[in-house]
Short mmCIF file of C-alpha atoms and ligand atoms in Angstrom, two decimals:
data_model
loop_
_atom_site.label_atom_id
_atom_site.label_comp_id
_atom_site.label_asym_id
_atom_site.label_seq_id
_atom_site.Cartn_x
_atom_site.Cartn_y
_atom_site.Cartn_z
CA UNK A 1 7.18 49.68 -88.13
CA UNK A 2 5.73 52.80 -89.09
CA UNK A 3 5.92 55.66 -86.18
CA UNK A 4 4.15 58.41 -85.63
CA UNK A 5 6.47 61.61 -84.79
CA UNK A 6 5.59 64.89 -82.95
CA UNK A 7 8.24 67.18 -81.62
CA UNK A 8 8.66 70.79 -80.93
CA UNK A 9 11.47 73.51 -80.96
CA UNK A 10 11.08 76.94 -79.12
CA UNK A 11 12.03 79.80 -81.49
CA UNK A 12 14.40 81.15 -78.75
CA UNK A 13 17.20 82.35 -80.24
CA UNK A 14 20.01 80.68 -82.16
CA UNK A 15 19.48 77.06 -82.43
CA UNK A 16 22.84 75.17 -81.33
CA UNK A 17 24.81 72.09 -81.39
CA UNK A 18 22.96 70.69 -78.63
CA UNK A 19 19.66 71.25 -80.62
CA UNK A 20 21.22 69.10 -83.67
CA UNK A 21 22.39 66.73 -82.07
CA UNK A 22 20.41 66.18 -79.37
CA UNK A 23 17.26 66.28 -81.07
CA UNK A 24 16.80 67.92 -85.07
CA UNK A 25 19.73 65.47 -86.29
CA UNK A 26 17.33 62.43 -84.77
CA UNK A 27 14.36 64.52 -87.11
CA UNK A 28 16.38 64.35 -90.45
CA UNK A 29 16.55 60.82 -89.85
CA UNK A 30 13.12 59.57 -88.96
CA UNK A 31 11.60 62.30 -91.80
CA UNK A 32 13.89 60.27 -94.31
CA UNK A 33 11.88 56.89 -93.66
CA UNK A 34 9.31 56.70 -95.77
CA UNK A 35 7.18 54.73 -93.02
CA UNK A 36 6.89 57.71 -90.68
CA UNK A 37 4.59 60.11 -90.44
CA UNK A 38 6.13 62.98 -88.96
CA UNK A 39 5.19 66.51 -87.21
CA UNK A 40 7.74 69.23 -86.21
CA UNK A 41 6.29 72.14 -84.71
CA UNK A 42 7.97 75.64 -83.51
CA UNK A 43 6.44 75.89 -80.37
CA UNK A 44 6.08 79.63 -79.80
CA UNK A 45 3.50 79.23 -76.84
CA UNK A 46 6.12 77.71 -74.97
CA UNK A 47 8.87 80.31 -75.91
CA UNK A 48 6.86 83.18 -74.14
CA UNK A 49 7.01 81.10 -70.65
CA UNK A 50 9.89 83.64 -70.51
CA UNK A 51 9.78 87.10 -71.89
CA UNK A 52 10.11 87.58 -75.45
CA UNK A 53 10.83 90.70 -77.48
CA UNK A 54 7.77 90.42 -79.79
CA UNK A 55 9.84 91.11 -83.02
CA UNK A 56 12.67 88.93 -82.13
CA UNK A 57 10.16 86.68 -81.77
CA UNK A 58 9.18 86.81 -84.92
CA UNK A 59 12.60 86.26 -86.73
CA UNK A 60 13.40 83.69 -84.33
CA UNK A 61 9.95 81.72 -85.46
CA UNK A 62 11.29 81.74 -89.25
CA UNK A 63 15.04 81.41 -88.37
CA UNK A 64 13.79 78.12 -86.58
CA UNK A 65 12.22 76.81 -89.61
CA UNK A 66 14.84 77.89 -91.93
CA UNK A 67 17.25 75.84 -89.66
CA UNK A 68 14.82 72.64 -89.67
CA UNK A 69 15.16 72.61 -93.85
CA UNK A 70 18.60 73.64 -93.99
CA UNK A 71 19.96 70.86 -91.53
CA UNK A 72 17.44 68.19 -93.97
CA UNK A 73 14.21 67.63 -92.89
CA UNK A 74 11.77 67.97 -95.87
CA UNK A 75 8.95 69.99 -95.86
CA UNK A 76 6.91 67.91 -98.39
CA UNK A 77 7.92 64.97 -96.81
CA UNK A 78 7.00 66.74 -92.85
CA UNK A 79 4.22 69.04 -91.87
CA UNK A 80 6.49 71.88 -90.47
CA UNK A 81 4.00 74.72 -88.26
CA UNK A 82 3.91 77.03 -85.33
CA UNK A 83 2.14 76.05 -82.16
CA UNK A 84 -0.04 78.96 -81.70
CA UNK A 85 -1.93 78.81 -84.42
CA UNK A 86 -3.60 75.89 -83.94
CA UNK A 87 -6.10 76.38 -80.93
CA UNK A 88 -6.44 72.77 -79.69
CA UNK A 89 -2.95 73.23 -78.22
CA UNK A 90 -4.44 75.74 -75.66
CA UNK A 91 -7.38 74.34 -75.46
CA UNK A 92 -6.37 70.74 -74.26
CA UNK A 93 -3.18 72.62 -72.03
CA UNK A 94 -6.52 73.72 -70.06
CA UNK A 95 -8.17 70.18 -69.97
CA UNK A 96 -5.03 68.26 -69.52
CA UNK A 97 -4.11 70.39 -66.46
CA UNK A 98 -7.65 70.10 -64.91
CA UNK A 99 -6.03 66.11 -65.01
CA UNK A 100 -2.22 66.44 -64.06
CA UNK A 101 -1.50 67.01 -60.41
CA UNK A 102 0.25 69.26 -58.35
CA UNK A 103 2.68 67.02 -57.29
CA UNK A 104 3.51 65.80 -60.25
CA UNK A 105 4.58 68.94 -61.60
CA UNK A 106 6.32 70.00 -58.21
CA UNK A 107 8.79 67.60 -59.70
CA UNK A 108 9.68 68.88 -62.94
CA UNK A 109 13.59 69.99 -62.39
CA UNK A 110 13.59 71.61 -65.55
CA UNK A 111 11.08 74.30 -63.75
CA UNK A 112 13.49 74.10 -61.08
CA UNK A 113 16.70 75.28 -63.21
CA UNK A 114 14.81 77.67 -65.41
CA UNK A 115 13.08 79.38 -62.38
CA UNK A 116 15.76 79.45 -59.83
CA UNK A 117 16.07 80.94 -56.90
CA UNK A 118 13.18 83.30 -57.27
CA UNK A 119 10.83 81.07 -58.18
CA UNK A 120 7.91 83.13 -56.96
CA UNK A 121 8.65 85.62 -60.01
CA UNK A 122 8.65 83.29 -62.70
CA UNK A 123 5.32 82.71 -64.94
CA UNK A 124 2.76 80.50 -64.48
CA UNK A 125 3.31 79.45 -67.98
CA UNK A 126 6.80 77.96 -67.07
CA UNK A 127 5.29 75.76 -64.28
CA UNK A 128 2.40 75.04 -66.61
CA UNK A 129 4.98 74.00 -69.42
CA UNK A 130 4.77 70.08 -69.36
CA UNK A 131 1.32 70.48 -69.57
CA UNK A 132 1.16 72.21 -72.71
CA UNK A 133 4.10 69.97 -73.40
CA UNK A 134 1.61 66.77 -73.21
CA UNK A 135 -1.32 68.49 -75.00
CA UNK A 136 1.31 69.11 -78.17
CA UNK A 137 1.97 65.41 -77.93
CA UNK A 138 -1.28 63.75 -77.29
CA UNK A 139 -3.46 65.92 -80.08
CA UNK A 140 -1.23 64.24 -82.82
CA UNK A 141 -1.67 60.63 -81.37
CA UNK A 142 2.17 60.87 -81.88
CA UNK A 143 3.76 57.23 -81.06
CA UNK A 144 7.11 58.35 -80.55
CA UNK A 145 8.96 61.64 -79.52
CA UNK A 146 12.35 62.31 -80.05
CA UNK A 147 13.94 64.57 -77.71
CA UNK A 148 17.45 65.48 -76.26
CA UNK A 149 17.79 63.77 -72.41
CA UNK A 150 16.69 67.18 -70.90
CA UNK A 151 12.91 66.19 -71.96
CA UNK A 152 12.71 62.62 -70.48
CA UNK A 153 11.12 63.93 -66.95
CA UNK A 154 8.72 65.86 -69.60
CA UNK A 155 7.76 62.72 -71.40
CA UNK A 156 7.33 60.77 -68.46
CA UNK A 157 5.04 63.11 -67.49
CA UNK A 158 2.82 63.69 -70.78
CA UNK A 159 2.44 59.38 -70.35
CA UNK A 160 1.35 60.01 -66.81
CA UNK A 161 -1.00 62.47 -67.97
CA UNK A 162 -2.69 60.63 -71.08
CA UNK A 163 -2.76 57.17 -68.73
CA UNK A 164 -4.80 59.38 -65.99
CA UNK A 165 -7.04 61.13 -68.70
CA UNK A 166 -7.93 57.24 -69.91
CA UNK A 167 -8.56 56.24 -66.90
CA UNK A 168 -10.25 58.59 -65.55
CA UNK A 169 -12.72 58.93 -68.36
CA UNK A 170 -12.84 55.35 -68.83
CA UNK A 171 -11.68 55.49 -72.30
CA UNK A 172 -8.80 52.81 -73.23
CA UNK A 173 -6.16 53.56 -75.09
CA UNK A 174 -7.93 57.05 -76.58
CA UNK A 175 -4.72 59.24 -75.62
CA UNK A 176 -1.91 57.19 -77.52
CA UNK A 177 0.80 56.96 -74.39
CA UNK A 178 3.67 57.93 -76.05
CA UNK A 179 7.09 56.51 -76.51
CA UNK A 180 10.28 58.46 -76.22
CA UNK A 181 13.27 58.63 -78.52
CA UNK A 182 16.60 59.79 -77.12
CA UNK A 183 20.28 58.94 -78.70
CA UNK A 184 21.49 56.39 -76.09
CA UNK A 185 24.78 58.68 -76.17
CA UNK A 186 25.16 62.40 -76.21
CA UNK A 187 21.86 63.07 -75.53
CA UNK A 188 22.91 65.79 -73.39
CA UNK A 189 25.59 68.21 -75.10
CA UNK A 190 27.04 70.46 -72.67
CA UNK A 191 27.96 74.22 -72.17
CA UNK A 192 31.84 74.83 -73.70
CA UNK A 193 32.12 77.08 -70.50
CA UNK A 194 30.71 75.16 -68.17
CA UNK A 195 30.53 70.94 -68.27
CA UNK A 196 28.31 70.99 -65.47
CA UNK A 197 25.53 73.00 -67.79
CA UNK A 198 23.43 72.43 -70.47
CA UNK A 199 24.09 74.15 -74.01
CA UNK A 200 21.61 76.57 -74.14
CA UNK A 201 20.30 79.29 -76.40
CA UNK A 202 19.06 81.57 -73.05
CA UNK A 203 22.56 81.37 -71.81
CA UNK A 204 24.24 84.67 -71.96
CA UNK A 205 27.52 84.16 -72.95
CA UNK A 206 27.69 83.66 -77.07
CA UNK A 207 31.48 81.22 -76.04
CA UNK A 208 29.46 78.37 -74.64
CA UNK A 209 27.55 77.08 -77.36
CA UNK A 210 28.10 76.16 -80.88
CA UNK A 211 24.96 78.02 -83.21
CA UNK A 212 24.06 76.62 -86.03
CA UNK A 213 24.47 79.72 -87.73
CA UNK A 214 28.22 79.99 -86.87
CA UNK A 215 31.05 80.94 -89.54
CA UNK A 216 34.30 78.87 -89.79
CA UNK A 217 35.60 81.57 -87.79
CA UNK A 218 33.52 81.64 -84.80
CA UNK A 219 33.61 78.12 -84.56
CA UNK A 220 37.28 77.74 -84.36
CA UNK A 221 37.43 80.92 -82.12
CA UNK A 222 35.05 79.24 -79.60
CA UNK A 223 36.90 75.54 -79.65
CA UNK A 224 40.00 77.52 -79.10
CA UNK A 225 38.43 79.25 -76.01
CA UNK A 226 36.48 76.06 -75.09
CA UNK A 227 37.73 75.24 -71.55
CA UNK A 228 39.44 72.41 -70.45
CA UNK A 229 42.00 71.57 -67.88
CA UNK A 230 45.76 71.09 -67.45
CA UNK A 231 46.20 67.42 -67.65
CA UNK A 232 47.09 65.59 -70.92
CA UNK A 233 44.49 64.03 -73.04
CA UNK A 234 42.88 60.88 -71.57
CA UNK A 235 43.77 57.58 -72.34
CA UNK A 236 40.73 55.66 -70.96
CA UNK A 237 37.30 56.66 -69.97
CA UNK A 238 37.68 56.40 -66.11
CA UNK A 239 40.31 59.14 -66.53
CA UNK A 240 37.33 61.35 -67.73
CA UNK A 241 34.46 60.67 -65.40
CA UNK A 242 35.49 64.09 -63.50
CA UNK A 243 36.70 65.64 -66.42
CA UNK A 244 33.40 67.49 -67.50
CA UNK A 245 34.46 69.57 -70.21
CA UNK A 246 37.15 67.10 -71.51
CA UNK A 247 34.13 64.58 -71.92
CA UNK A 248 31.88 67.13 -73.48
CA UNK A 249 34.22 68.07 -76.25
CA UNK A 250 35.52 64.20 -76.85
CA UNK A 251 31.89 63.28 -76.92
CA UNK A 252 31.13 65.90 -79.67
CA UNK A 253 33.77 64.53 -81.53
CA UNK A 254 32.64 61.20 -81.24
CA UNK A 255 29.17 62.28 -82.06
CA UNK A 256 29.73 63.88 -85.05
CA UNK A 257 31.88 61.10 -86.42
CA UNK A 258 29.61 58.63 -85.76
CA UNK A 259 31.91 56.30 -83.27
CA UNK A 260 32.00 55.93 -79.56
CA UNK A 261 33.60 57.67 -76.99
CA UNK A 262 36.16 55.28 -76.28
CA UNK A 263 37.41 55.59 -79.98
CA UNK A 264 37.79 59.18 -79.40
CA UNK A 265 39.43 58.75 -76.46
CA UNK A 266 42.19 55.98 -78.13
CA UNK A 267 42.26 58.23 -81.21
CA UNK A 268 44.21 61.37 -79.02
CA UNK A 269 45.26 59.40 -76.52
CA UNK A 270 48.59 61.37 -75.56
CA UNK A 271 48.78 63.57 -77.87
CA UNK A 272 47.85 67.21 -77.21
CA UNK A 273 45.08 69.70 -76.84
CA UNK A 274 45.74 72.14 -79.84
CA UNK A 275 45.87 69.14 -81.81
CA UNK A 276 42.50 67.81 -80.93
CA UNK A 277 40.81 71.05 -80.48
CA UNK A 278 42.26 71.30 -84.59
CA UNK A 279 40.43 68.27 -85.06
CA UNK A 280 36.94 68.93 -83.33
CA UNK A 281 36.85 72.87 -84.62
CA UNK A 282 37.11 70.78 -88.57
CA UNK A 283 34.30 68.44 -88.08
CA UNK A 284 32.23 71.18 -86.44
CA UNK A 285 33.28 73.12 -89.70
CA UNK A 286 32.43 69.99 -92.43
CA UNK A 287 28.88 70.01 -90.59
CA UNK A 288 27.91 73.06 -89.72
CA UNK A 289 28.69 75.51 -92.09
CA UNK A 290 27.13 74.43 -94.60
CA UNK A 291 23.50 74.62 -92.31
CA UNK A 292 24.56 77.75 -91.34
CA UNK A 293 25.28 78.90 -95.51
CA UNK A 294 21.66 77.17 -96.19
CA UNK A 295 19.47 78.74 -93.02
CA UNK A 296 21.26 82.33 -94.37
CA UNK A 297 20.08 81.56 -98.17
CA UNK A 298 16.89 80.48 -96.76
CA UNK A 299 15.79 83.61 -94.80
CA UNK A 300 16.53 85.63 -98.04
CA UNK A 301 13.28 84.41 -98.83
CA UNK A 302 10.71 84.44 -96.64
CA UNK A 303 7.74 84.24 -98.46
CA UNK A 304 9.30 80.89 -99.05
CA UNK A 305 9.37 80.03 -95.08
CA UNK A 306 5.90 81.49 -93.88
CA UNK A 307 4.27 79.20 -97.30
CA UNK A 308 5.80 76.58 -95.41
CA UNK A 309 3.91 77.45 -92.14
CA UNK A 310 0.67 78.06 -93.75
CA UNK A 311 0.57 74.63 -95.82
CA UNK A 312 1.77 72.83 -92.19
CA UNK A 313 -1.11 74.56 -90.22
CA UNK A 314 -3.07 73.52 -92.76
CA UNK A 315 -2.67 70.03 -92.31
CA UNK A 316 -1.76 70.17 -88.63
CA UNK A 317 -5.16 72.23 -87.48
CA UNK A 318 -7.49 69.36 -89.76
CA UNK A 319 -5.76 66.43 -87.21
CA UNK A 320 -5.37 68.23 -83.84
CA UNK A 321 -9.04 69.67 -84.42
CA UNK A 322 -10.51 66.24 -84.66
CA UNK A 323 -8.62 65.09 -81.23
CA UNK A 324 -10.17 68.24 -79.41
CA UNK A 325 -13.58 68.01 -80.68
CA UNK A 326 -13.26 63.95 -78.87
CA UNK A 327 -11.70 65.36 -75.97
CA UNK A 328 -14.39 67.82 -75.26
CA UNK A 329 -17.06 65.14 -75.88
CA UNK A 330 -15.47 63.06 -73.69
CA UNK A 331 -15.29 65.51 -70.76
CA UNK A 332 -18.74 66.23 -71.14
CA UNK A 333 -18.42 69.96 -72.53
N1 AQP R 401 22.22 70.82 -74.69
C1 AQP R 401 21.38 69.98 -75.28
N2 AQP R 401 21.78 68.71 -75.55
C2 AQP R 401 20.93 67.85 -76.18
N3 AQP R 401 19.68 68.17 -76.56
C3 AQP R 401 19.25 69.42 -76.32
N4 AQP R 401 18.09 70.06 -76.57
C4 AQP R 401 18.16 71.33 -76.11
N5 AQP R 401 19.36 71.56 -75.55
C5 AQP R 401 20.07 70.39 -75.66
C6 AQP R 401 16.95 69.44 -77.25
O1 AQP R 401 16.59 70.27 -78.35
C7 AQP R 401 15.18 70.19 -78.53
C8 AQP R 401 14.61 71.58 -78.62
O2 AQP R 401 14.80 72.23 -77.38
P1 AQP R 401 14.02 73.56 -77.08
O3 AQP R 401 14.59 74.65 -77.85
O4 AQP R 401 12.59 73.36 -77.33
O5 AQP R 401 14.15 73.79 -75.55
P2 AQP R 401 15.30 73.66 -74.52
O6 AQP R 401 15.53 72.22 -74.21
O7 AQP R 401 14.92 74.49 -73.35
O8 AQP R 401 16.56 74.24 -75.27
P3 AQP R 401 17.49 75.41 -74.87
O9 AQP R 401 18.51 75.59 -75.91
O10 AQP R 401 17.99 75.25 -73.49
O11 AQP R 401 16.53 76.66 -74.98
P4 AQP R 401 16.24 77.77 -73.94
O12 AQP R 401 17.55 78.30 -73.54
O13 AQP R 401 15.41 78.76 -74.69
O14 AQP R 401 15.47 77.14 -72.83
C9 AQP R 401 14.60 69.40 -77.36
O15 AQP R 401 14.30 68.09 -77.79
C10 AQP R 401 15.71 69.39 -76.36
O16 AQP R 401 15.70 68.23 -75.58
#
């Protein structure tokens, strides 16, 4: 069946393992069936929910592309552009959030985390962020969105949203409810710190993610330094249900050579950490250095990168300019 794909990165920072796996490697995939139809934009109006340094900005915004073609997803093939300049994003945040509820977003835990304890002090653009989240989603009529697991409460909430704005405009089935797409394992890759945390590009310390930018060096530098504990390697999975980190890095391994966890698990089963920390650092090397060589060769040129953008928004502004001009008719503007 033929899908129709939105998603959206934030140009951040460094994108990381739990980007790629979690969500760009599911990209490569559905932008190499010919079926699909899909749509991968850089969201930047979500990335300044937090303070941004306006040039880093910038470099992040083409480092994010660069990092979209070098792990495989093809521009000709995708429509590859950056959320702000398209207007109908903005403009149907505003409508959508006239229709989303409080309460609904009082829910959101990712607002929670990202806020924390001084919640007062964090931007109204961080609460609003589902919201704008939904409008990315619903402009493209996009059919499925794949995401890493930290999205799902997102989703559920951008099919809340289009099922309320049908409703209550009386107009069936106008805002496609969408369908998510998340890797039924390691959909969640963890800090190398911390097993208890998410992999994150805002996280401070450089040690508890993976980049995708990362030399052979680094990478076996930070598996070395990857924590762990002092018992042996497990030999079943109920030995690793508490064993946060010890899962994290098994389940890396298992994701990245396409088996299951328990294989992992009955492949070092006894044997030592070194060993398997030897292992895991040279299947992190096989697949990312050579996105990290690519995304370098690719922001040599960067005429080449902003085309890219231009021909996307192109393409992306004619679609999500139709939507809007509905919406607005439909709301009675
Ligand atoms: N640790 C992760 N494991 C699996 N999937 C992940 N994703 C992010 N982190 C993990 C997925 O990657 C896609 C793009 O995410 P994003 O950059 O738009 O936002 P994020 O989820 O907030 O990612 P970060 O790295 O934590 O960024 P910062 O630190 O800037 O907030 C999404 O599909 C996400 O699920």
């Amino acid at each position: 069946m033929s899908k129709k794909i939105f998603s959206g990165v934030q140009p951040t920072g460094n994108l990381h393992l739990g980007n790629y796996l979690g969500a760009i490697k599911n990209f490569v995939s559905l932008n190499n069936n010919k079926e699909n139809k899909c749509i991968f934009c850089v969201v930047d109006l979500h990335a300044i929910t937090v303070k941004q340094d306006p040039d880093e900005l910038k470099k992040n915004i083409r480092e994010t592309v660069a990092t979209f073609i070098a792990s495989g997803i093809d521009p000709k093939k995708s429509i590859i552009f950056k959320q702000s300049r398209v207007a109908a994003h903005a403009e149907a945040a505003w409508i959508l959030g006239c229709v989303a509820r409080m309460g609904w977003l009082n829910r959101m835990t990712q607002f929670k985390e990202k806020a924390g304890k001084d919640k007062e002090k964090a931007s109204i653009g961080l609460y609003s962020y589902p919201v704008l989240m939904a409008a990315d989603i619903l402009l493209y009529d996009a059919t499925h969105v794949p995401v890493g697991d930290d999205q799902k409460q997102h989703l559920e909430l951008c099919r809340d949203i289009a099922q309320k704005f049908n409703n209550d405009f009386e107009v069936e089935n106008f805002l496609q409810v969408p369908e998510p797409l998340i890797q039924k394992e390691f959909s969640r890759i963890m800090s190398l710190k911390d097993g208890s945390k998410k992999m994150s590009k805002s996280e401070l310390s450089d040690l508890s993610r993976i980049n995708l930018t990362d030399t052979k060096d680094e990478i076996i530098n930070k598996i070395k330094k990857a924590k762990t504990d002092t018992l042996s390697m497990p030999k079943n999975l109920n030995e690793i249900e508490e064993r946060l980190e010890v899962k994290n890095l098994l389940g890396i391994y298992a994701s990245l050579s396409d088996t299951t966890l328990e294989k992992s698990i009955e492949n070092f089963a006894g044997k030592n950490f070194s060993e398997f920390k030897e292992k895991l650092s040279q299947i992190l090397i096989n697949k990312i250095v050579p996105i990290s060589s690519e995304i370098k060769k690719l922001l040599s040129d960067q005429k080449y990168l902003d085309q890219i953008l231009l021909d996307g928004v192109e393409k992306a502004d004619l679609i999500a300019s139709k939507k809007i001009e509905r919406i607005k008719e439909i709301v009675g503007f």
